[in-house]
mmCIF file of N, CA and C in Angstrom:
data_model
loop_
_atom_site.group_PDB
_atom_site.id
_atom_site.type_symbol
_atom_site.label_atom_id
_atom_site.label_comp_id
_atom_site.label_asym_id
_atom_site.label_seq_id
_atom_site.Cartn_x
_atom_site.Cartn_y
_atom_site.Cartn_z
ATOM 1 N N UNK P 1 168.387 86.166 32.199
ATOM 2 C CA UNK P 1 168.187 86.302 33.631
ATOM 3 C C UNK P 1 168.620 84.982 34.291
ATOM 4 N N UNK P 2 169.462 84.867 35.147
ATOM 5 C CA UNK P 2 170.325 83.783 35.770
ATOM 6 C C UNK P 2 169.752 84.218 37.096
ATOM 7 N N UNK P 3 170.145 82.903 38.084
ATOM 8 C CA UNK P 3 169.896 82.653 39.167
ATOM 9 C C UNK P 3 169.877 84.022 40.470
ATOM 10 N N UNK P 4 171.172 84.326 39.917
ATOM 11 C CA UNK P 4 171.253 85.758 40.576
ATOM 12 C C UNK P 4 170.465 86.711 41.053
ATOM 13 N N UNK P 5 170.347 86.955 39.056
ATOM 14 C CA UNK P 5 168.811 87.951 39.040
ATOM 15 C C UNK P 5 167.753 87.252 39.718
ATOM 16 N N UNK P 6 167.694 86.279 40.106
ATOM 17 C CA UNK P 6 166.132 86.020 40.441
ATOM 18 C C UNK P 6 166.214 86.069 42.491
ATOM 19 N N UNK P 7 167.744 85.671 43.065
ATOM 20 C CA UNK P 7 167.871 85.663 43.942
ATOM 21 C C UNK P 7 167.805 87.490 44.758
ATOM 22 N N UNK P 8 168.305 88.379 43.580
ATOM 23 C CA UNK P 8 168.643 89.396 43.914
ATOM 24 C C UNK P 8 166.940 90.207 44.281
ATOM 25 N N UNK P 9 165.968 90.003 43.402
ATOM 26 C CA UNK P 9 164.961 90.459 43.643
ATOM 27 C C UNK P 9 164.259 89.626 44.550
ATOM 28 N N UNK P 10 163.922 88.208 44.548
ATOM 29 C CA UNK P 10 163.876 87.813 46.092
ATOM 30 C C UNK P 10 164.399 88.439 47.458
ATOM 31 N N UNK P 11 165.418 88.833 47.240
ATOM 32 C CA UNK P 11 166.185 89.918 48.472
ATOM 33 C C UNK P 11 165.324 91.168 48.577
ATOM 34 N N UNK P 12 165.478 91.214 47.589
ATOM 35 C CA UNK P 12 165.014 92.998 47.546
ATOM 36 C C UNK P 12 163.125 92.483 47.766
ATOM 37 N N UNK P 13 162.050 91.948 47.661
ATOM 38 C CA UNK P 13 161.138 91.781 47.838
ATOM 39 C C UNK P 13 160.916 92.089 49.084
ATOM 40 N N UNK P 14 162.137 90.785 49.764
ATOM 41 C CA UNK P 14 161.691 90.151 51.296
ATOM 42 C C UNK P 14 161.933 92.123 52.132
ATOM 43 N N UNK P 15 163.259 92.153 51.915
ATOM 44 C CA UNK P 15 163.597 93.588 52.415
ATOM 45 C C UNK P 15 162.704 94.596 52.463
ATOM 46 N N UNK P 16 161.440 94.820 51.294
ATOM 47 C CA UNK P 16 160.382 95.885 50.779
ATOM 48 C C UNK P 16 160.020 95.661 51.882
ATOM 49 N N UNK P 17 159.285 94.320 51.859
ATOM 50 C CA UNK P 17 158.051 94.305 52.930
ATOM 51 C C UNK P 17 158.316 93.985 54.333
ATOM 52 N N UNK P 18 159.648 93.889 54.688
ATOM 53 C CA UNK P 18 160.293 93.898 56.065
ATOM 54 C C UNK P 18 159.706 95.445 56.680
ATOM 55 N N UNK P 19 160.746 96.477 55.274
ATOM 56 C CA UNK P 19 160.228 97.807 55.440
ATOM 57 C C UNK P 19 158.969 97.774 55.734
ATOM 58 N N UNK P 20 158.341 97.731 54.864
ATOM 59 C CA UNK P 20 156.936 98.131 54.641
ATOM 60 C C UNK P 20 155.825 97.682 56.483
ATOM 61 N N UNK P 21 156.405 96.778 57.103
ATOM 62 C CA UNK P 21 156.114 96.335 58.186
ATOM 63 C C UNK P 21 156.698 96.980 58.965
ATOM 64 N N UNK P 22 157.620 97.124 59.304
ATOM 65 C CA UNK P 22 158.299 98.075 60.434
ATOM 66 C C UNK P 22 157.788 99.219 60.371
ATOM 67 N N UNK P 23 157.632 99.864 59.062
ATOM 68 C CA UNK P 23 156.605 101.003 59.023
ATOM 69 C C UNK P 23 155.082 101.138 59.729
ATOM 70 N N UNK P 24 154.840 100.142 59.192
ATOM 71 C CA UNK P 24 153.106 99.867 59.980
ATOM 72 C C UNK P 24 153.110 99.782 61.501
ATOM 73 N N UNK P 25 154.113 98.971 61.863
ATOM 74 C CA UNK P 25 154.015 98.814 63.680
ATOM 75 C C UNK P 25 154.524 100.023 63.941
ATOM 76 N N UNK P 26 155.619 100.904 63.431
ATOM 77 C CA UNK P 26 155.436 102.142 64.423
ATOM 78 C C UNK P 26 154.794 103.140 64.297
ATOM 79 N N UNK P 27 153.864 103.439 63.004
ATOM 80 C CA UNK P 27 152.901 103.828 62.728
ATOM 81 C C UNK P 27 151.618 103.562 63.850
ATOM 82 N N UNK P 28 151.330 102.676 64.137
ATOM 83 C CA UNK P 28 150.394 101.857 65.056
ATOM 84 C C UNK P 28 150.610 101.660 66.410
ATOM 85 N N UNK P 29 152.049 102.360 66.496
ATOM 86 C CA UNK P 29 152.306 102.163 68.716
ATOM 87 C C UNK P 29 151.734 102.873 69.104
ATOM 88 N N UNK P 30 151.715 104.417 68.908
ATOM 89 C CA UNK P 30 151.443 104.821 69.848
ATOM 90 C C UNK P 30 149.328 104.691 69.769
ATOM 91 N N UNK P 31 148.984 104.463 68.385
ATOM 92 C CA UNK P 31 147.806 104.015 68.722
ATOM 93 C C UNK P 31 147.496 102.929 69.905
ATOM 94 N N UNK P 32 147.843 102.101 69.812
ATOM 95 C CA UNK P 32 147.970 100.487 70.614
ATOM 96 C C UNK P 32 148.156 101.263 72.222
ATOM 97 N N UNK P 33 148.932 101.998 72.381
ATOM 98 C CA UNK P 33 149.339 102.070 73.567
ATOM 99 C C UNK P 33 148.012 102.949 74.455
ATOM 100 N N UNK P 34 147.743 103.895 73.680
ATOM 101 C CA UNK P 34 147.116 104.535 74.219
ATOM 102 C C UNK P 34 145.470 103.994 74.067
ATOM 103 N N UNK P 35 145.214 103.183 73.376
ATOM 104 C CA UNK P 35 144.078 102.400 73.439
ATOM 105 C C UNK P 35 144.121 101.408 74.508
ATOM 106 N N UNK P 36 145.478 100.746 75.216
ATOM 107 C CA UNK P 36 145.919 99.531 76.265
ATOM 108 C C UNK P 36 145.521 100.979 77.508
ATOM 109 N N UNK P 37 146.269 101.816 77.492
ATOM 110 C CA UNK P 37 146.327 102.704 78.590
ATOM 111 C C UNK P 37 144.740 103.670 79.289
ATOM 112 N N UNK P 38 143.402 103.301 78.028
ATOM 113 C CA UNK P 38 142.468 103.695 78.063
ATOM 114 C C UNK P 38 142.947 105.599 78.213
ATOM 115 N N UNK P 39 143.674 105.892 77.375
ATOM 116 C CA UNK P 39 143.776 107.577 77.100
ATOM 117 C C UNK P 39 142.046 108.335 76.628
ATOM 118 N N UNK P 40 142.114 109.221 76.704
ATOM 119 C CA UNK P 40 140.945 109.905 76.350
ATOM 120 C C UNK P 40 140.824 110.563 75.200
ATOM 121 N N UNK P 41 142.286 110.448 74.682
ATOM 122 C CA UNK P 41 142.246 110.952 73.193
ATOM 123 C C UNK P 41 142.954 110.047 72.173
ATOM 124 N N UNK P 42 142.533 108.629 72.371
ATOM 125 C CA UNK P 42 143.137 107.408 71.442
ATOM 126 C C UNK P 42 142.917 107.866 69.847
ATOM 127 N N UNK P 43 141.387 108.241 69.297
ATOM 128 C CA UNK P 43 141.412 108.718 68.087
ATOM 129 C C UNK P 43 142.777 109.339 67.413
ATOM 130 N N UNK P 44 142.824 110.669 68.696
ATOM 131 C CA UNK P 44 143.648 111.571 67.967
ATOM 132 C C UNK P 44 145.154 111.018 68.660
ATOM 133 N N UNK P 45 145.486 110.618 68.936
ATOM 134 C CA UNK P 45 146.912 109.484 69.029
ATOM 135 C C UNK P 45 147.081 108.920 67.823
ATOM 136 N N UNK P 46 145.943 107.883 67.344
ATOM 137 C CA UNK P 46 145.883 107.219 66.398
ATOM 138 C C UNK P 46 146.595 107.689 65.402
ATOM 139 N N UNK P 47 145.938 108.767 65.198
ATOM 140 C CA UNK P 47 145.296 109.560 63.606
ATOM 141 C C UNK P 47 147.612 110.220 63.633
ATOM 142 N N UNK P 48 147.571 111.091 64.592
ATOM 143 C CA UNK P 48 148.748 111.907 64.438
ATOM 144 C C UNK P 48 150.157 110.672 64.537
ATOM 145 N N UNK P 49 150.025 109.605 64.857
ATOM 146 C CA UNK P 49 151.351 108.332 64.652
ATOM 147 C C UNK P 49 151.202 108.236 63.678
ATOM 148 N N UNK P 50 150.374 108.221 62.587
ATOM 149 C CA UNK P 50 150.121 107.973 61.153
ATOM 150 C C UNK P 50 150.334 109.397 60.761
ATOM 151 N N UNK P 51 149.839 110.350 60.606
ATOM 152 C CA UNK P 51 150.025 111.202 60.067
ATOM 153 C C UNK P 51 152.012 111.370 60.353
ATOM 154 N N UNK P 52 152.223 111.698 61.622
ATOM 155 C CA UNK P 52 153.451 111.989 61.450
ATOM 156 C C UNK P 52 154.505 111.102 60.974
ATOM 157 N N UNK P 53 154.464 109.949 60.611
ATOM 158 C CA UNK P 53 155.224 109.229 60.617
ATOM 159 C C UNK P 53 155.369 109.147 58.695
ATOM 160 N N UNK P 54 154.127 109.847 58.096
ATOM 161 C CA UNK P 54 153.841 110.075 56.609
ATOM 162 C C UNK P 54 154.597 111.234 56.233
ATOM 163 N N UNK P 55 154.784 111.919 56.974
ATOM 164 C CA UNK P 55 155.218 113.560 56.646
ATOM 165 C C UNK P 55 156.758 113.705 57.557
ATOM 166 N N UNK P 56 157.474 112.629 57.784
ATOM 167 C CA UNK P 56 158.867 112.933 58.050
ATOM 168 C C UNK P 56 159.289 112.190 59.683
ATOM 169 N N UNK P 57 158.467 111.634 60.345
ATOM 170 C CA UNK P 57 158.631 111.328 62.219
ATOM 171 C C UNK P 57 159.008 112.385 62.988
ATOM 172 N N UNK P 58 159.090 113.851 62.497
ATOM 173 C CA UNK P 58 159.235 114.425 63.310
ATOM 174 C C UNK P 58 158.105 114.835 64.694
ATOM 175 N N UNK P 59 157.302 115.288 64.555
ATOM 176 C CA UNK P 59 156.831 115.159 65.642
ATOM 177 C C UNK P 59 156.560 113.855 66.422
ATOM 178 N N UNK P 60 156.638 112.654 65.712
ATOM 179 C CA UNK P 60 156.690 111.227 66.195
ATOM 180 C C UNK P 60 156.952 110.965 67.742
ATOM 181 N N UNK P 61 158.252 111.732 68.380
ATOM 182 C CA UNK P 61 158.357 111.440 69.571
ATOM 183 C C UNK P 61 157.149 111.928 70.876
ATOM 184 N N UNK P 62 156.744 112.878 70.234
ATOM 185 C CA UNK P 62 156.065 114.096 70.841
ATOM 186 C C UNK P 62 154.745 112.825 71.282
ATOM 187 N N UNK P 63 154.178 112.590 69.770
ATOM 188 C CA UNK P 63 152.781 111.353 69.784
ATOM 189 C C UNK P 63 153.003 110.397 70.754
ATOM 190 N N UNK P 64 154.651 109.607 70.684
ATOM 191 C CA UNK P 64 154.317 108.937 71.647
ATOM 192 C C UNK P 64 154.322 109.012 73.356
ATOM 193 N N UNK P 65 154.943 109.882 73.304
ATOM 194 C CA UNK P 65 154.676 110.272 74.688
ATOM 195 C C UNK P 65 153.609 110.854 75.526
ATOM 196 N N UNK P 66 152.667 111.618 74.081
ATOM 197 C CA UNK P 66 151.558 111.671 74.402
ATOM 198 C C UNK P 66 150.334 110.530 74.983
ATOM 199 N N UNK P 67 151.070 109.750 74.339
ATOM 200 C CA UNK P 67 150.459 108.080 74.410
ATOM 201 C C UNK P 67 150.285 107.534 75.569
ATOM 202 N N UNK P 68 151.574 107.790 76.529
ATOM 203 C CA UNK P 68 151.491 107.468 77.695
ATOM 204 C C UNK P 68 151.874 108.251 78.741
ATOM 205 N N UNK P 69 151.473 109.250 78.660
ATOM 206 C CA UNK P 69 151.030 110.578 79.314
ATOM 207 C C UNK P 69 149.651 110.760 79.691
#
């Protein structure tokens, strides 16, 4: 294992958890938003940005607009 290998999985680490973060914040907008906006159904905002965003983002757009609606 040479320098490479060790640089190459350093890459690939930093990249995981870049992912792994970008995942979480948009997982978490439309919660945030609709908790800033005092919505009446922040729980279920919460709950469905996470859920949908686990099972494909399709309904994703729908959540957030619910958010600030």
């Amino acid at each position: 294992m040479d320098g490479f290998d060790i640089a190459g999985f350093v890459v690939m680490a930093i990249l995981a958890g870049m992912a792994i973060g970008v995942f979480v914040f948009l997982a978490g907008w439309p919660g945030r938003v609709a908790k800033r906006l005092n919505h009446p159904y922040v729980d279920a905002i919460t709950i469905g940005g996470w859920i949908t965003l686990i099972f494909g983002g399709v309904g994703f757009p729908f959540i957030l607009i619910w958010a600030y609606a």
